[in-house]
Short mmCIF file of the C-alpha atoms (twelve columns), coordinates in Angstrom:
data_MODEL
# 
_entry.id   MODEL 
# 
loop_
_atom_site.group_PDB 
_atom_site.id 
_atom_site.type_symbol 
_atom_site.label_atom_id 
_atom_site.label_alt_id 
_atom_site.label_comp_id 
_atom_site.label_asym_id 
_atom_site.label_seq_id 
_atom_site.Cartn_x 
_atom_site.Cartn_y 
_atom_site.Cartn_z 
_atom_site.pdbx_PDB_model_num 
ATOM 1   C CA . ALA A 1   -0.214 -0.008 -0.060 1 
ATOM 2   C CA . ILE A 2   0.900  3.649  -0.843 1 
ATOM 3   C CA . THR A 3   0.957  6.294  2.002  1 
ATOM 4   C CA . PHE A 4   0.140  10.064 1.095  1 
ATOM 5   C CA . LYS A 5   1.422  11.853 4.165  1 
ATOM 6   C CA . ARG A 6   0.284  16.427 4.094  1 
ATOM 7   C CA . LEU A 7   3.178  18.826 5.482  1 
ATOM 8   C CA . LYS A 8   2.527  23.033 4.421  1 
ATOM 9   C CA . ILE A 9   4.538  25.417 5.803  1 
ATOM 10  C CA . THR A 10  1.969  28.070 6.140  1 
ATOM 11  C CA . SER A 11  4.363  31.260 7.964  1 
ATOM 12  C CA . PRO A 12  6.539  31.899 6.495  1 
ATOM 13  C CA . SER A 13  5.133  31.121 3.292  1 
ATOM 14  C CA . ALA A 14  6.774  29.209 0.361  1 
ATOM 15  C CA . SER A 15  6.136  32.450 -1.879 1 
ATOM 16  C CA . GLY A 16  7.836  34.513 0.178  1 
ATOM 17  C CA . GLY A 17  6.740  37.983 1.528  1 
ATOM 18  C CA . SER A 18  7.814  37.538 5.643  1 
ATOM 19  C CA . ASN A 19  10.054 40.188 6.830  1 
ATOM 20  C CA . TRP A 20  11.797 38.999 10.385 1 
ATOM 21  C CA . ALA A 21  13.801 41.118 12.909 1 
ATOM 22  C CA . VAL A 22  16.602 40.001 15.006 1 
ATOM 23  C CA . GLY A 23  16.093 39.811 18.236 1 
ATOM 24  C CA . LYS A 24  12.384 38.876 18.157 1 
ATOM 25  C CA . SER A 25  10.091 35.786 18.178 1 
ATOM 26  C CA . TYR A 26  7.885  34.808 15.382 1 
ATOM 27  C CA . ASP A 27  5.948  31.956 15.210 1 
ATOM 28  C CA . ILE A 28  6.374  28.722 12.309 1 
ATOM 29  C CA . THR A 29  3.419  27.233 11.912 1 
ATOM 30  C CA . TRP A 30  2.353  24.671 9.393  1 
ATOM 31  C CA . THR A 31  -0.596 22.059 8.864  1 
ATOM 32  C CA . ARG A 32  -0.361 18.544 8.406  1 
ATOM 33  C CA . GLY A 33  -2.383 15.507 7.219  1 
ATOM 34  C CA . THR A 34  -3.948 13.541 9.783  1 
ATOM 35  C CA . LEU A 35  -1.254 10.653 8.802  1 
ATOM 36  C CA . THR A 36  1.599  13.106 9.084  1 
ATOM 37  C CA . THR A 37  1.529  12.376 13.017 1 
ATOM 38  C CA . GLY A 38  5.546  12.303 13.585 1 
ATOM 39  C CA . THR A 39  7.992  14.908 14.996 1 
ATOM 40  C CA . ILE A 40  8.259  18.135 12.890 1 
ATOM 41  C CA . LYS A 41  12.079 19.208 12.423 1 
ATOM 42  C CA . ILE A 42  12.447 22.671 11.943 1 
ATOM 43  C CA . GLU A 43  15.834 24.022 10.441 1 
ATOM 44  C CA . TYR A 44  17.046 27.624 8.191  1 
ATOM 45  C CA . SER A 45  19.227 29.246 6.243  1 
ATOM 46  C CA . SER A 46  20.354 31.795 5.411  1 
ATOM 47  C CA . ASP A 47  21.944 31.370 1.640  1 
ATOM 48  C CA . GLY A 48  19.083 29.758 0.097  1 
ATOM 49  C CA . GLY A 49  18.969 26.554 0.823  1 
ATOM 50  C CA . GLY A 50  22.891 25.937 0.482  1 
ATOM 51  C CA . SER A 51  23.118 25.381 4.192  1 
ATOM 52  C CA . TRP A 52  21.454 24.629 6.916  1 
ATOM 53  C CA . ASN A 53  20.883 24.597 10.752 1 
ATOM 54  C CA . GLU A 54  18.416 23.215 13.619 1 
ATOM 55  C CA . ILE A 55  16.195 25.434 14.930 1 
ATOM 56  C CA . GLY A 56  14.278 22.856 17.073 1 
ATOM 57  C CA . GLU A 57  12.100 20.265 16.769 1 
ATOM 58  C CA . THR A 58  8.340  19.444 17.902 1 
ATOM 59  C CA . ALA A 59  6.656  16.430 18.355 1 
ATOM 60  C CA . ALA A 60  2.706  17.649 18.399 1 
ATOM 61  C CA . GLY A 61  1.381  20.413 17.270 1 
ATOM 62  C CA . SER A 62  1.613  22.683 14.279 1 
ATOM 63  C CA . VAL A 63  3.475  25.788 15.692 1 
ATOM 64  C CA . TYR A 64  7.160  26.429 16.833 1 
ATOM 65  C CA . SER A 65  7.804  29.836 18.781 1 
ATOM 66  C CA . TRP A 66  11.428 30.958 16.686 1 
ATOM 67  C CA . ASP A 67  13.606 33.767 18.757 1 
ATOM 68  C CA . ILE A 68  15.756 34.620 16.743 1 
ATOM 69  C CA . SER A 69  19.546 35.994 18.075 1 
ATOM 70  C CA . SER A 70  20.313 38.958 17.544 1 
ATOM 71  C CA . SER A 71  23.682 37.958 16.074 1 
ATOM 72  C CA . LEU A 72  21.711 36.317 13.246 1 
ATOM 73  C CA . THR A 73  23.142 37.136 10.089 1 
ATOM 74  C CA . ARG A 74  20.705 39.762 8.080  1 
ATOM 75  C CA . THR A 75  20.239 38.372 4.093  1 
ATOM 76  C CA . THR A 76  16.581 38.354 1.782  1 
ATOM 77  C CA . ASN A 77  17.224 35.345 0.977  1 
ATOM 78  C CA . GLY A 78  16.403 32.960 3.925  1 
ATOM 79  C CA . ARG A 79  14.573 29.642 4.086  1 
ATOM 80  C CA . ILE A 80  12.717 27.826 6.862  1 
ATOM 81  C CA . ARG A 81  12.674 23.870 6.212  1 
ATOM 82  C CA . ILE A 82  9.940  21.897 7.856  1 
ATOM 83  C CA . TYR A 83  10.436 17.729 7.420  1 
ATOM 84  C CA . GLU A 84  8.841  14.708 9.754  1 
ATOM 85  C CA . VAL A 85  11.885 13.370 10.901 1 
ATOM 86  C CA . GLY A 86  12.261 9.686  9.492  1 
ATOM 87  C CA . HIS A 87  10.361 10.832 6.257  1 
ATOM 88  C CA . ALA A 88  12.992 13.450 5.167  1 
ATOM 89  C CA . ASN A 89  11.011 13.969 2.086  1 
ATOM 90  C CA . VAL A 90  7.738  14.459 3.708  1 
ATOM 91  C CA . ALA A 91  8.689  18.427 3.703  1 
ATOM 92  C CA . ASP A 92  8.456  21.403 3.118  1 
ATOM 93  C CA . THR A 93  9.895  25.089 2.690  1 
ATOM 94  C CA . GLY A 94  9.328  28.732 3.492  1 
ATOM 95  C CA . ARG A 95  10.542 32.479 2.351  1 
ATOM 96  C CA . LEU A 96  11.746 35.094 4.259  1 
ATOM 97  C CA . THR A 97  14.122 38.166 5.308  1 
ATOM 98  C CA . ILE A 98  15.880 38.269 7.759  1 
ATOM 99  C CA . SER A 99  16.132 42.397 9.346  1 
ATOM 100 C CA . LYS A 100 17.926 44.486 11.625 1 
ATOM 101 C CA . ILE A 101 16.372 47.795 12.683 1 
ATOM 102 C CA . GLU A 102 18.986 49.326 15.926 1 
ATOM 103 C CA . LEU A 103 18.376 52.873 17.855 1 
ATOM 104 C CA . THR A 104 22.201 53.869 18.308 1 
ATOM 105 C CA . SER A 105 20.867 57.521 19.989 1 
ATOM 106 C CA . PRO A 106 19.975 58.273 22.515 1 
ATOM 107 C CA . ASN A 107 20.079 55.150 23.769 1 
ATOM 108 C CA . GLY A 108 20.063 55.044 27.420 1 
ATOM 109 C CA . GLY A 109 22.063 57.907 29.508 1 
ATOM 110 C CA . GLU A 110 21.635 60.828 27.678 1 
ATOM 111 C CA . LYS A 111 20.795 64.084 29.691 1 
ATOM 112 C CA . LEU A 112 18.549 66.366 26.565 1 
ATOM 113 C CA . GLN A 113 16.671 69.075 27.601 1 
ATOM 114 C CA . VAL A 114 13.687 71.032 26.847 1 
ATOM 115 C CA . GLY A 115 13.892 73.658 24.015 1 
ATOM 116 C CA . ARG A 116 17.048 72.262 22.549 1 
ATOM 117 C CA . ASN A 117 17.932 69.941 19.409 1 
ATOM 118 C CA . TRP A 118 19.252 66.364 19.746 1 
ATOM 119 C CA . THR A 119 19.749 63.939 16.924 1 
ATOM 120 C CA . ILE A 120 17.926 60.952 16.408 1 
ATOM 121 C CA . THR A 121 20.123 58.074 15.177 1 
ATOM 122 C CA . TRP A 122 19.657 54.552 13.915 1 
ATOM 123 C CA . THR A 123 20.394 51.738 11.691 1 
ATOM 124 C CA . ALA A 124 18.354 49.748 9.403  1 
ATOM 125 C CA . GLU A 125 19.228 46.661 7.403  1 
ATOM 126 C CA . ASN A 126 17.129 44.968 4.911  1 
ATOM 127 C CA . ILE A 127 14.608 47.384 5.648  1 
ATOM 128 C CA . THR A 128 13.654 49.574 2.703  1 
ATOM 129 C CA . GLY A 129 10.563 51.874 3.660  1 
ATOM 130 C CA . THR A 130 9.788  54.159 6.386  1 
ATOM 131 C CA . ILE A 131 10.079 54.822 9.412  1 
ATOM 132 C CA . LYS A 132 8.769  56.326 12.427 1 
ATOM 133 C CA . ILE A 133 10.169 57.966 15.386 1 
ATOM 134 C CA . GLU A 134 8.090  58.172 19.138 1 
ATOM 135 C CA . TYR A 135 8.784  58.877 22.668 1 
ATOM 136 C CA . ARG A 136 7.380  57.910 25.962 1 
ATOM 137 C CA . LYS A 137 7.992  59.526 29.336 1 
ATOM 138 C CA . SER A 138 7.730  56.029 30.847 1 
ATOM 139 C CA . PRO A 139 6.938  52.528 30.802 1 
ATOM 140 C CA . THR A 140 3.776  52.861 31.117 1 
ATOM 141 C CA . ASP A 141 2.983  55.675 29.138 1 
ATOM 142 C CA . SER A 142 1.985  55.111 25.641 1 
ATOM 143 C CA . TRP A 143 4.049  56.005 22.992 1 
ATOM 144 C CA . THR A 144 3.789  60.098 21.573 1 
ATOM 145 C CA . GLN A 145 5.056  60.355 17.480 1 
ATOM 146 C CA . ILE A 146 8.040  62.556 17.068 1 
ATOM 147 C CA . ALA A 147 8.443  61.949 13.532 1 
ATOM 148 C CA . SER A 148 6.491  59.731 10.793 1 
ATOM 149 C CA . GLY A 149 7.524  58.855 6.638  1 
ATOM 150 C CA . LEU A 150 11.146 58.870 7.264  1 
ATOM 151 C CA . ASN A 151 13.502 57.129 4.790  1 
ATOM 152 C CA . ALA A 152 14.663 54.000 6.909  1 
ATOM 153 C CA . SER A 153 18.385 54.078 5.300  1 
ATOM 154 C CA . ALA A 154 18.400 58.139 6.308  1 
ATOM 155 C CA . GLY A 155 20.050 57.072 9.852  1 
ATOM 156 C CA . ASN A 156 19.460 60.152 11.904 1 
ATOM 157 C CA . TYR A 157 16.680 62.833 12.436 1 
ATOM 158 C CA . GLU A 158 17.112 66.249 14.049 1 
ATOM 159 C CA . TRP A 159 14.549 66.281 16.811 1 
ATOM 160 C CA . ASN A 160 14.258 70.387 17.155 1 
ATOM 161 C CA . ASN A 161 12.561 72.296 20.160 1 
ATOM 162 C CA . ILE A 162 12.283 68.980 22.510 1 
ATOM 163 C CA . PRO A 163 8.683  69.909 24.301 1 
ATOM 164 C CA . ALA A 164 8.179  70.664 27.700 1 
ATOM 165 C CA . GLY A 165 5.797  66.855 27.587 1 
ATOM 166 C CA . ALA A 166 9.092  64.949 27.271 1 
ATOM 167 C CA . VAL A 167 10.074 65.710 30.781 1 
ATOM 168 C CA . SER A 168 11.089 62.416 32.723 1 
ATOM 169 C CA . ASN A 169 13.857 60.889 34.592 1 
ATOM 170 C CA . VAL A 170 12.933 57.474 32.361 1 
ATOM 171 C CA . MET A 171 11.609 58.597 28.806 1 
ATOM 172 C CA . GLN A 172 12.764 56.567 26.080 1 
ATOM 173 C CA . VAL A 173 12.492 56.528 22.313 1 
ATOM 174 C CA . ARG A 174 12.007 54.253 19.457 1 
ATOM 175 C CA . VAL A 175 12.550 53.478 15.835 1 
ATOM 176 C CA . VAL A 176 9.675  51.733 14.226 1 
ATOM 177 C CA . ASP A 177 9.236  50.081 10.543 1 
ATOM 178 C CA . GLU A 178 5.837  51.778 9.225  1 
ATOM 179 C CA . SER A 179 4.809  49.022 6.853  1 
ATOM 180 C CA . ASP A 180 5.110  46.403 9.983  1 
ATOM 181 C CA . ALA A 181 1.694  45.499 11.591 1 
ATOM 182 C CA . SER A 182 3.392  44.015 14.330 1 
ATOM 183 C CA . GLY A 183 5.428  46.769 15.591 1 
ATOM 184 C CA . LYS A 184 8.308  44.020 16.095 1 
ATOM 185 C CA . ARG A 185 10.256 45.853 13.427 1 
ATOM 186 C CA . SER A 186 11.493 48.168 15.850 1 
ATOM 187 C CA . ASP A 187 13.838 49.514 18.759 1 
ATOM 188 C CA . GLU A 188 13.674 51.390 21.914 1 
ATOM 189 C CA . SER A 189 16.501 52.885 23.929 1 
ATOM 190 C CA . ASP A 190 17.904 50.105 25.782 1 
ATOM 191 C CA . ALA A 191 17.913 52.191 29.196 1 
ATOM 192 C CA . GLU A 192 16.208 55.761 30.267 1 
ATOM 193 C CA . VAL A 193 17.043 59.038 28.660 1 
ATOM 194 C CA . VAL A 194 16.884 61.691 31.314 1 
ATOM 195 C CA . VAL A 195 14.982 64.973 29.905 1 
ATOM 196 C CA . LYS A 196 14.841 68.280 32.055 1 
ATOM 197 C CA . GLN A 197 13.559 72.086 31.661 1 
ATOM 198 C CA . LEU A 198 15.561 75.481 32.905 1 
ATOM 199 C CA . ASP A 199 14.757 78.372 31.139 1 
ATOM 200 C CA . VAL A 200 15.851 81.760 31.785 1 
ATOM 201 C CA . SER A 201 12.592 84.235 31.495 1 
ATOM 202 C CA . ALA A 202 14.880 87.783 32.811 1 
ATOM 203 C CA . PRO A 203 16.840 88.971 31.549 1 
ATOM 204 C CA . THR A 204 16.354 89.075 27.913 1 
ATOM 205 C CA . ALA A 205 18.285 89.187 24.819 1 
ATOM 206 C CA . GLY A 206 18.912 93.343 24.327 1 
ATOM 207 C CA . ILE A 207 18.827 94.628 28.016 1 
ATOM 208 C CA . THR A 208 20.845 97.201 29.701 1 
ATOM 209 C CA . ILE A 209 22.003 96.347 33.352 1 
ATOM 210 C CA . ARG A 210 23.649 99.203 34.843 1 
ATOM 211 C CA . ALA A 211 27.008 98.206 37.001 1 
ATOM 212 C CA . GLY A 212 26.378 98.513 40.976 1 
ATOM 213 C CA . GLY A 213 22.483 97.909 40.484 1 
ATOM 214 C CA . GLN A 214 20.309 95.253 41.801 1 
ATOM 215 C CA . TYR A 215 18.705 92.616 39.188 1 
ATOM 216 C CA . THR A 216 16.795 90.339 39.695 1 
ATOM 217 C CA . ILE A 217 17.249 86.968 37.825 1 
ATOM 218 C CA . VAL A 218 14.458 84.924 37.180 1 
ATOM 219 C CA . TRP A 219 13.793 81.216 35.386 1 
ATOM 220 C CA . THR A 220 11.762 78.225 35.667 1 
ATOM 221 C CA . LYS A 221 12.775 74.939 35.893 1 
ATOM 222 C CA . SER A 222 11.422 70.974 35.393 1 
ATOM 223 C CA . ALA A 223 10.765 68.841 39.101 1 
ATOM 224 C CA . ASN A 224 14.062 67.189 38.064 1 
ATOM 225 C CA . VAL A 225 16.304 70.322 38.135 1 
ATOM 226 C CA . ALA A 226 17.629 69.623 42.365 1 
ATOM 227 C CA . ARG A 227 19.721 72.642 41.681 1 
ATOM 228 C CA . VAL A 228 20.792 75.556 39.765 1 
ATOM 229 C CA . ASN A 229 24.796 77.323 39.350 1 
ATOM 230 C CA . ILE A 230 24.457 80.908 37.859 1 
ATOM 231 C CA . MET A 231 27.014 82.086 35.827 1 
ATOM 232 C CA . TYR A 232 28.274 85.548 33.938 1 
ATOM 233 C CA . SER A 233 29.207 85.796 30.391 1 
ATOM 234 C CA . SER A 234 30.938 88.820 29.164 1 
ATOM 235 C CA . ASN A 235 31.695 87.525 25.589 1 
ATOM 236 C CA . GLY A 236 28.382 86.476 24.452 1 
ATOM 237 C CA . GLY A 237 28.622 83.368 26.006 1 
ATOM 238 C CA . LEU A 238 31.980 81.551 24.616 1 
ATOM 239 C CA . THR A 239 33.088 81.632 28.189 1 
ATOM 240 C CA . TYR A 240 31.826 81.932 31.747 1 
ATOM 241 C CA . GLY A 241 33.259 82.588 34.885 1 
ATOM 242 C CA . ALA A 242 32.763 80.840 38.136 1 
ATOM 243 C CA . ALA A 243 29.213 80.870 39.463 1 
ATOM 244 C CA . PHE A 244 28.491 83.724 41.255 1 
ATOM 245 C CA . ALA A 245 24.999 81.773 42.641 1 
ATOM 246 C CA . THR A 246 23.816 78.938 43.594 1 
# 
């Protein structure tokens, strides 16, 4: 008698189109016929099937969760192969791209100031569309958009006039591939970024202060600014003397 078995990979599909990011987890899925009851082995190739490396195996079900290593080679010619152990001809292969997007600044430990600018930088491999940039004040807050429609290959964006709404000791920034509905092709600051506000409202530019007189210096600050030093420059801010008040 001849036995016909069926095994078909559904994600990533045989026709391609999947783009999976390193450092994230994805489900490899398949369907199997009622006679395909053995253990399923899963393998990965970065060179179109020229060489294979085992990912894992499962004795039951039709799904395997793959935690993709951050160091996995990025490729547009990736393959996932599944087959029934003991019946190597009962097999199927899916096609995929392996990509990476990484935020490089601010990535944690930086100190930003409201009203100033900061260059946000990132790297992107095998991501050809547009990205958006967002920030959140804490891990429990929702994300607020900074910019969108940016070319992924640009690698930098000037965040001008940082808003007062970003003041935080635990702020994070992230970059997200706009074409990825799952949001997995993204990266955020590895650690907290500090954003503070400190604005001098008096004296204003262009006023004249009489020597020997008194003048009230006025400023506003965010709650995470504990202490300020007041210094004076006589050359337009090129150099400052020692603090005369703290």
